[in-house]
Tab-separated table of C-alpha atoms and ligand atoms in Angstrom:
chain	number	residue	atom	x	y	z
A	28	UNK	CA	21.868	9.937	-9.358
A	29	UNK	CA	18.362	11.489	-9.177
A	30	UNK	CA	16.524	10.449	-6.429
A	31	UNK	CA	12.928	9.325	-8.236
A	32	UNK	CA	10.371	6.834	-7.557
A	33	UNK	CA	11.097	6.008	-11.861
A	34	UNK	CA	14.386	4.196	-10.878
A	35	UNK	CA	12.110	1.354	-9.654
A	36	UNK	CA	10.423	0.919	-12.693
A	37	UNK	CA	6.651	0.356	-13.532
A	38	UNK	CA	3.784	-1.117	-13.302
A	39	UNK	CA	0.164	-0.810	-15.253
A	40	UNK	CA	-3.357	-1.699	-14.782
A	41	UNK	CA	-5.510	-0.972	-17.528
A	42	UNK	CA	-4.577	2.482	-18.682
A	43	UNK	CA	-2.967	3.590	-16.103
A	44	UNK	CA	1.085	3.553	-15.550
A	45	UNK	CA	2.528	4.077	-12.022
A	46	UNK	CA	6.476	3.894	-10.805
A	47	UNK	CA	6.712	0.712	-8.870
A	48	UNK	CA	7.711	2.574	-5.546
A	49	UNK	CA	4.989	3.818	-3.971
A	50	UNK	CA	3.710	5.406	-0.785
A	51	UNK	CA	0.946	4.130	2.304
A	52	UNK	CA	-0.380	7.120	4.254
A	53	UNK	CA	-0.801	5.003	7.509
A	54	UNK	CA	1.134	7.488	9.197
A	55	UNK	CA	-0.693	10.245	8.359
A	56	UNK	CA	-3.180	10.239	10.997
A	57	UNK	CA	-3.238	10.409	14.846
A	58	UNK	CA	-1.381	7.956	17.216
A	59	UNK	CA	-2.879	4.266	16.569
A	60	UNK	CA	-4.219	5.108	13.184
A	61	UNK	CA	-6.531	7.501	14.646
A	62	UNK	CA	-8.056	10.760	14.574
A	63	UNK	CA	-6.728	13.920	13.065
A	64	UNK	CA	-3.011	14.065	12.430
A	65	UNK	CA	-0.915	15.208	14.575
A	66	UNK	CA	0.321	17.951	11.630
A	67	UNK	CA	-1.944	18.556	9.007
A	68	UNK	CA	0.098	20.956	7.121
A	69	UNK	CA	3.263	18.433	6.998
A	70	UNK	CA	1.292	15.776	6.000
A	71	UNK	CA	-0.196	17.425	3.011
A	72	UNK	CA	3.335	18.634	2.549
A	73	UNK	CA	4.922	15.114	2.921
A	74	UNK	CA	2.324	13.753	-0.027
A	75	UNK	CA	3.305	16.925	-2.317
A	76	UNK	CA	6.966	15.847	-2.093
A	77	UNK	CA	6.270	12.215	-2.578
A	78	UNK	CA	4.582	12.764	-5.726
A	79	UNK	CA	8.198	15.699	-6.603
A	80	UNK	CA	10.236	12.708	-6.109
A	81	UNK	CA	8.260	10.518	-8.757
A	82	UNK	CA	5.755	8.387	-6.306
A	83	UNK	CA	2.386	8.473	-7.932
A	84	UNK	CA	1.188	5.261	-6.399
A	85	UNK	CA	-0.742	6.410	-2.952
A	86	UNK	CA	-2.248	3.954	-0.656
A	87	UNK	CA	-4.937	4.538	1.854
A	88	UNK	CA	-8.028	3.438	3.405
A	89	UNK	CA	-11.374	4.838	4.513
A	90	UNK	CA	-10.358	2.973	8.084
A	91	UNK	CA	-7.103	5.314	8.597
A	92	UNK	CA	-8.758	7.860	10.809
A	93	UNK	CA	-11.495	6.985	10.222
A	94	UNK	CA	-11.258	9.298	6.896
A	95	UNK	CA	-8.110	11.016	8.187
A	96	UNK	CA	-6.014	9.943	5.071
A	97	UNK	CA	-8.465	10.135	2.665
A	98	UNK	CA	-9.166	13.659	3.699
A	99	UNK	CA	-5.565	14.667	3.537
A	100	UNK	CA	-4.923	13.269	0.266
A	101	UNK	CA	-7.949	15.179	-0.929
A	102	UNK	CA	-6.139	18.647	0.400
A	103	UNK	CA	-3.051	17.551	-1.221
A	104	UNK	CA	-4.336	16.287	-4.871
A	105	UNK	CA	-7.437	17.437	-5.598
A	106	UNK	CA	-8.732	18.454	-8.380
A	107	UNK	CA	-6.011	15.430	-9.348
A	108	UNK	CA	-5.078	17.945	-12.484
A	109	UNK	CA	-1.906	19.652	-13.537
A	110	UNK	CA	0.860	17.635	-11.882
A	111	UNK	CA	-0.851	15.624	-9.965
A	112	UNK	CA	-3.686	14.057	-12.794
A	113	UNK	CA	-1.254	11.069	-12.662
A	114	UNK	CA	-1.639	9.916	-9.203
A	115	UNK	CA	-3.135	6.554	-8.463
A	116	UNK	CA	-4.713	6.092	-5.607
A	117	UNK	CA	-5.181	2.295	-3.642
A	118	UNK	CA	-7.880	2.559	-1.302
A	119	UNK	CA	-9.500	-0.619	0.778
A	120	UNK	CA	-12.625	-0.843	2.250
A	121	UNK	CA	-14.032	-3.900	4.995
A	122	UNK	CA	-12.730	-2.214	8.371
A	123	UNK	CA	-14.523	-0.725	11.266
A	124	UNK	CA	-12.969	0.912	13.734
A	125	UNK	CA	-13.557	1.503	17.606
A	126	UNK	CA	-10.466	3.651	19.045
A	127	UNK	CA	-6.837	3.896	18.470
A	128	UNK	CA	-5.271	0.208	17.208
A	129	UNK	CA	-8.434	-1.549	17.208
A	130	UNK	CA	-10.039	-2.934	13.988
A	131	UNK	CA	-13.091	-5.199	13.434
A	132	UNK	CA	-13.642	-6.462	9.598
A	133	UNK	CA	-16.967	-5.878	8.482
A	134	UNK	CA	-18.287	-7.568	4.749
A	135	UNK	CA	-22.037	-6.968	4.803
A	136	UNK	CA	-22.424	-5.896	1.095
A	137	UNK	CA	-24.449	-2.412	2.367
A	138	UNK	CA	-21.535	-1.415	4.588
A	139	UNK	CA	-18.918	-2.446	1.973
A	140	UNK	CA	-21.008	-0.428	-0.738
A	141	UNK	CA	-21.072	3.247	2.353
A	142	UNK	CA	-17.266	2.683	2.208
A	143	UNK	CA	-16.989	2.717	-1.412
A	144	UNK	CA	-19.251	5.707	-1.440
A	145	UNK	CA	-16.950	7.534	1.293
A	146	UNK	CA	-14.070	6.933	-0.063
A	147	UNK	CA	-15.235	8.445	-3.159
A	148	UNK	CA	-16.508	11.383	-1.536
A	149	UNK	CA	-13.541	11.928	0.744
A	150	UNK	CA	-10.654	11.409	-1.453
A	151	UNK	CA	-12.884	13.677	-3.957
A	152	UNK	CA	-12.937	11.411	-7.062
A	153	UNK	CA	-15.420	10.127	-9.097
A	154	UNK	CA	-14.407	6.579	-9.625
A	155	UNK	CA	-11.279	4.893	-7.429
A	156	UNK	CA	-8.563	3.667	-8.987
A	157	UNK	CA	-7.819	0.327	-7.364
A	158	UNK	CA	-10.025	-1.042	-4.265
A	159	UNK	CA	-8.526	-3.342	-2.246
A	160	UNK	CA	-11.182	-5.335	0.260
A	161	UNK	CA	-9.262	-4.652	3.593
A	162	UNK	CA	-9.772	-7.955	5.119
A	163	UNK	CA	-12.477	-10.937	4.115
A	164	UNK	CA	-14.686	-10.648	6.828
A	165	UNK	CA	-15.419	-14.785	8.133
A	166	UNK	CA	-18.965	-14.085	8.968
A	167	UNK	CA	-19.656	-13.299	5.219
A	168	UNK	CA	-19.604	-15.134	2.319
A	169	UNK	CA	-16.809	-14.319	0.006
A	170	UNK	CA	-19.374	-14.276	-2.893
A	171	UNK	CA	-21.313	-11.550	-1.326
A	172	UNK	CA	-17.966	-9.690	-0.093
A	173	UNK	CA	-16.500	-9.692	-3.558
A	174	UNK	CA	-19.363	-9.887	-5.811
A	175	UNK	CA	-20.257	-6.494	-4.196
A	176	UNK	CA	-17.182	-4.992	-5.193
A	177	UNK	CA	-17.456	-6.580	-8.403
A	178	UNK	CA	-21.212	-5.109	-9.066
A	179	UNK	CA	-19.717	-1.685	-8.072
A	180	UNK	CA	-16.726	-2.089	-10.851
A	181	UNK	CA	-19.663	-2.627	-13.352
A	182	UNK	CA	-21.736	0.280	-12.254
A	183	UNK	CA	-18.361	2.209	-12.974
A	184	UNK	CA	-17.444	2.891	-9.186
A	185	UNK	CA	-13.865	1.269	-8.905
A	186	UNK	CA	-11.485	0.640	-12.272
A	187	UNK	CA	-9.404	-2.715	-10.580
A	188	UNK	CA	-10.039	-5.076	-7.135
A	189	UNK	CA	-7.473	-6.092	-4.996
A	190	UNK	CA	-7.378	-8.344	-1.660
A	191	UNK	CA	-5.931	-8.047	1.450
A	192	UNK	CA	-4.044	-10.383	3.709
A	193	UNK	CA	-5.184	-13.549	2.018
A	194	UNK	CA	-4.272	-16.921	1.564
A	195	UNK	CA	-3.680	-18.515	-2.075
A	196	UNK	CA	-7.301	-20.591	-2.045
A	197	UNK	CA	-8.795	-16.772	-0.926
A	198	UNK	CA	-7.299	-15.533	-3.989
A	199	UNK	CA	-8.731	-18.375	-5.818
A	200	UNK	CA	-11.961	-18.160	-4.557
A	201	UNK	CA	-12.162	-14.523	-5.031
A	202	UNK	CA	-11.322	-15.270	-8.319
A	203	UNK	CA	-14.528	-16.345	-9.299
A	204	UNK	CA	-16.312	-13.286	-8.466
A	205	UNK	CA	-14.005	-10.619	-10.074
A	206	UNK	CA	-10.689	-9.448	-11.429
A	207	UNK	CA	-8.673	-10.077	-8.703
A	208	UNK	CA	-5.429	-7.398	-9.754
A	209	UNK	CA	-3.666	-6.321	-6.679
A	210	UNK	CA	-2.811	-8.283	-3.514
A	211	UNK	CA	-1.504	-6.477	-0.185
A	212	UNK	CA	-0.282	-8.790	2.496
A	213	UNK	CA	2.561	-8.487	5.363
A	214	UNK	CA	5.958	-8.971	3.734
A	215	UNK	CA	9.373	-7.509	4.441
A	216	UNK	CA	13.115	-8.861	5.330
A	217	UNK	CA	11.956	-10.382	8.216
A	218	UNK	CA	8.355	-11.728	7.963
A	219	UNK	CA	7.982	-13.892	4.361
A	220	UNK	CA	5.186	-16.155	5.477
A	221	UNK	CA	3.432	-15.789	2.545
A	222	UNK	CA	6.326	-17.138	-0.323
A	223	UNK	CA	3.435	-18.690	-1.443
A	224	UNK	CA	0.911	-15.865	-2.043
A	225	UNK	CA	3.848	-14.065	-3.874
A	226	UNK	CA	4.565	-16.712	-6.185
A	227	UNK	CA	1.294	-17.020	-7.089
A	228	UNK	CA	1.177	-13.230	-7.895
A	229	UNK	CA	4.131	-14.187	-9.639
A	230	UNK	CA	2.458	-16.594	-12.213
A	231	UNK	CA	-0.530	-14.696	-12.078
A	232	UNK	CA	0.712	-11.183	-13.090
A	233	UNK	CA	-0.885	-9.740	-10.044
A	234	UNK	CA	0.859	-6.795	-8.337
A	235	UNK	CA	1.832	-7.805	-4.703
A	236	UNK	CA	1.959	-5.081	-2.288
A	237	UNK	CA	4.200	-5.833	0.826
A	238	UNK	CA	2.677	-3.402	3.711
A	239	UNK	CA	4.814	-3.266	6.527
A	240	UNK	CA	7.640	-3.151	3.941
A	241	UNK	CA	10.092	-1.390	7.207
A	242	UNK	CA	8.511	-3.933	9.559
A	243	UNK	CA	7.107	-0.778	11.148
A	244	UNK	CA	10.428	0.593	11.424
A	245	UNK	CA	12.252	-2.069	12.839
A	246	UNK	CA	13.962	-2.397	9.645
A	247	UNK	CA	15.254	1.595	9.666
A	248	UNK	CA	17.167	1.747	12.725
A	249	UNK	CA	20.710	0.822	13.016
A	250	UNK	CA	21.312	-2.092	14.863
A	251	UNK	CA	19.008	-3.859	12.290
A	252	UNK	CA	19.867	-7.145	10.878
A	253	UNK	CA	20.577	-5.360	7.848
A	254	UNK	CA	23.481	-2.565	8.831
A	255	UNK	CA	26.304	-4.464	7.557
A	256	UNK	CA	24.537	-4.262	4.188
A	257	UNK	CA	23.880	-0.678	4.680
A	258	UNK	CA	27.549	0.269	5.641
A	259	UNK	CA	28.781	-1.660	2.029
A	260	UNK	CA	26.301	0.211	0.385
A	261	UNK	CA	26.744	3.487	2.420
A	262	UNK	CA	22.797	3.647	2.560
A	263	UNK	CA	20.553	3.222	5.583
A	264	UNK	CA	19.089	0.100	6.599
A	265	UNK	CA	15.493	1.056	5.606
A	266	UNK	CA	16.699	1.228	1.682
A	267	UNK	CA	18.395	-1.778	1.900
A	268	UNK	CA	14.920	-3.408	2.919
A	269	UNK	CA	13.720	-1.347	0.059
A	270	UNK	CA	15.769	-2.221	-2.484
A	271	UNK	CA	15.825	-6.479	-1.659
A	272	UNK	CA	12.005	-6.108	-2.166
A	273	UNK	CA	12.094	-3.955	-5.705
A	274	UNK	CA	14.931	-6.690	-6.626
A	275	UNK	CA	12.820	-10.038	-5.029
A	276	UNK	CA	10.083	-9.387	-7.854
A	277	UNK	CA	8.887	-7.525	-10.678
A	278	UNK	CA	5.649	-7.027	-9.230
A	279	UNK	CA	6.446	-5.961	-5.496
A	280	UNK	CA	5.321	-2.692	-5.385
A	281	UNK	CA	6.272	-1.460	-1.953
A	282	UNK	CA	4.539	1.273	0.047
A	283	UNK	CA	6.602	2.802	2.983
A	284	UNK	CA	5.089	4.759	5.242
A	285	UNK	CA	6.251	7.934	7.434
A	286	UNK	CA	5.272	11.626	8.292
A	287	UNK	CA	8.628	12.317	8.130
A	288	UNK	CA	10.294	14.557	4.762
A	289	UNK	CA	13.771	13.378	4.965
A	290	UNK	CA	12.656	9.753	5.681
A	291	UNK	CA	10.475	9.893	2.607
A	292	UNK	CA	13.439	11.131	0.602
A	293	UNK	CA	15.649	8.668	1.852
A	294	UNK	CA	12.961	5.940	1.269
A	295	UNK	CA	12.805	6.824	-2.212
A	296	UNK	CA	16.254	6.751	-3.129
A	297	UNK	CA	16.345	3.189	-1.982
A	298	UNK	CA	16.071	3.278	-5.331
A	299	UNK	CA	19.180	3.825	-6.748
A	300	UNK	CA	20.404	1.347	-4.203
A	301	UNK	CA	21.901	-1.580	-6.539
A	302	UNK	CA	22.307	-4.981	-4.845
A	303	UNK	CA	24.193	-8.012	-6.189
A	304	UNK	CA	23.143	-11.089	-6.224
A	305	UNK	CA	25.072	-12.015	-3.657
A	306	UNK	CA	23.763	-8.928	-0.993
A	307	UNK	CA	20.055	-10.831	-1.997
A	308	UNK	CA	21.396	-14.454	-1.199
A	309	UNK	CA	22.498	-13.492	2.542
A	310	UNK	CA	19.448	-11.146	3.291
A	311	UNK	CA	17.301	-14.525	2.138
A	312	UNK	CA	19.691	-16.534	4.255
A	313	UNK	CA	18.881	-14.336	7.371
A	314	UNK	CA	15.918	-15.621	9.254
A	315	UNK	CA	12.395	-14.390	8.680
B	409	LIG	N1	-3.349	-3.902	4.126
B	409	LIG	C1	-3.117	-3.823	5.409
B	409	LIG	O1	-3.728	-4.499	6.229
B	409	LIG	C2	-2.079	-2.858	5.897
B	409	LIG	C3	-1.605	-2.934	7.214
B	409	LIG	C4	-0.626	-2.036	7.598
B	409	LIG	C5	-0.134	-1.106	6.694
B	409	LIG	N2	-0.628	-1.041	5.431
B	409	LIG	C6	-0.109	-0.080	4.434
B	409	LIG	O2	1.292	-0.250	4.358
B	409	LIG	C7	1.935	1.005	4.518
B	409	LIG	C8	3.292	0.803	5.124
B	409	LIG	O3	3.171	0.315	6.425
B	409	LIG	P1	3.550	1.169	7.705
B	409	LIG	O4	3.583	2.609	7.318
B	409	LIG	O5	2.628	0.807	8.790
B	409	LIG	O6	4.939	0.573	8.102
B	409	LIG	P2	6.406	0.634	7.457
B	409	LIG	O7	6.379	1.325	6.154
B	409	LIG	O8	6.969	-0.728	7.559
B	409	LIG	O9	7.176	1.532	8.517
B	409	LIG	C9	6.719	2.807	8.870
B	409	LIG	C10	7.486	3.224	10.124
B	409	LIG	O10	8.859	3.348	9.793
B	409	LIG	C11	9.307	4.682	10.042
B	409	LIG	N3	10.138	5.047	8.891
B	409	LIG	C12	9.779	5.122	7.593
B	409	LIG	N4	10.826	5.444	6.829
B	409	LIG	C13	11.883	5.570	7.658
B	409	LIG	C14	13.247	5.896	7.457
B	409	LIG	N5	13.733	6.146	6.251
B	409	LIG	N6	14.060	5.949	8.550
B	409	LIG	C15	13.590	5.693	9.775
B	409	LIG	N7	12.290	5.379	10.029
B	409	LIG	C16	11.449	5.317	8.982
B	409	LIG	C17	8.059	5.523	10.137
B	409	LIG	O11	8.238	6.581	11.068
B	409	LIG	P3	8.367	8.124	10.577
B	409	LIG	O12	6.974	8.592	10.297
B	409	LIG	O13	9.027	8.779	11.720
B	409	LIG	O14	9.211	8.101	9.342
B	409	LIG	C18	7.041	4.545	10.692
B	409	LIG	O15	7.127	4.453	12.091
B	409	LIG	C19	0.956	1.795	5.378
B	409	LIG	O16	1.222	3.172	5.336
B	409	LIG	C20	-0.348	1.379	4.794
B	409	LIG	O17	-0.613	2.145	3.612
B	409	LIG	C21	-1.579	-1.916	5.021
């Protein structure tokens, strides 16, 4: 069977159609998420193929670098025309960042507005396709957070709004200050803390993006919880995490993340991976 990111299926917001396996460019920078990659040249090539093999969903962030992403992305896709005018790119803004590993949320409405601005600039487009607000920064008022982002939707900055790692009264909350579309929280095989936010995404018809979908690649080596699975299947353990998230819900849309060509091709035909009912009942059984 073809390997393509189609097998999975779509998803749409507004006018826009995407195939609901995607790709997060977390990997793409320097060790800890930052500074300049360690290979520019295979990153850009690592994007190209993901968007061959049917992946037009990108995620990113101003904070990966800083910029790093963004920047590559640009290389890759721009002027976004020809075969790659169909990409959609995720972006998040709300993150500062002082060295390798270490993140700080920051919600002040000015510095939320410079992100949006960067990430226009270094991604290269003139309005981004879904924003996701990184985290909710505690020392600022959700209203201000989100009612920024909201202001910039109107002023024609950012088509959809999304969240990151919230809780189902965040969501709500949010709710009251804009569109909330898109939620990306820490889900995979072995961490499902938030049942809850998902089901709510459920009811709501918002897209739920697991990040971490390889629990940073604990899931992919053998020796995982899931290599029985994989041997039945004859498929690695990192598409049998991939396929019990495309089959727990129509709107998971995961991301995986590597530098890595063959893992990306391998991560992508975790699509064609077909598990029963019963392969879903003892991966739930196992414990997260
Ligand atoms: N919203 C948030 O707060 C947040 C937080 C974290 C991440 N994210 C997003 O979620 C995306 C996914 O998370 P992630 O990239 O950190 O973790 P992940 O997708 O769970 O795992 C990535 C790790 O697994 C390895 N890997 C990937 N495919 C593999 C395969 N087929 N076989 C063996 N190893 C494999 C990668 O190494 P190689 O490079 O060697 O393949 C990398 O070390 C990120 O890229 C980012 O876009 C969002």
């Amino acid at each position: 069977m073809e390997i393509n990111a189609k097998n999975a299926g779509t998803l749409t917001l507004g006018d826009k159609t995407f195939n609901r396996l995607g790709y997060g460019a977390m990997q793409l920078p320097g060790k800890g998420v930052w500074g300049p990659s360690r290979d520019s040249k295979n990153a850009v090539a690592v994007l190209r193929r993901a968007v061959e093999l049917g992946v037009n969903f990108i995620d990113t962030a101003d904070a990966y670098g800083p910029f790093t992403a963004n920047l590559l992305i640009r290389d890759a896709f721009a002027p976004y025309k020809d075969k790659y005018k169909n990409v959609f790119i995720s972006t998040k803004v709300g993150f500062t960042r002082q060295g390798p590993d270490k993140w700080i949320p920051v919600g002040r409405p000015e510095y939320l507005r410079q992100e949006v601005e960067m990430n226009l600039r270094t991604l290269g487009v003139d309005k981004i396709d879904l924003l996701f607000l990184h985290r909710i920064d505690p020392k600022v008022s959700v209203a201000d957070q989100v009612g920024e982002l909201a202001k910039m939707q109107q002023e024609g900055k950012i088509s959809h709004i999304g969240l990151s790692q919230v809780s189902v009264a965040q969501i709500k909350e949010a709710s009251k200050y804009a569109k909330i579309e898109a939620v990306q929280n820490l889900y995979n095989v072995t961490n499902r803390k938030d049942e809850d936010v998902l089901s709510y995404c459920e009811a709501h018809q918002i897209i739920f993006v697991p990040w971490f979908p390889l629990a940073t690649g604990a899931l992919a080596k053998p020796g995982s919880v899931l290599d029985g699975l994989a041997k039945k299947h004859q498929a690695s353990p990192s598409q049998i995490a991939l396929a019990w998230l495309l089959k727990r819900s129509p709107v998971i849309l995961p991301i995986p993340g590597t530098s890595n060509l063959d893992h990306l091709e391998q991560n992508v035909a975790a699509t064609n991976v077909n598990l029963t009912d019963e392969d879903v009942a003892a991966i739930n059984a196992l414990k997260s």
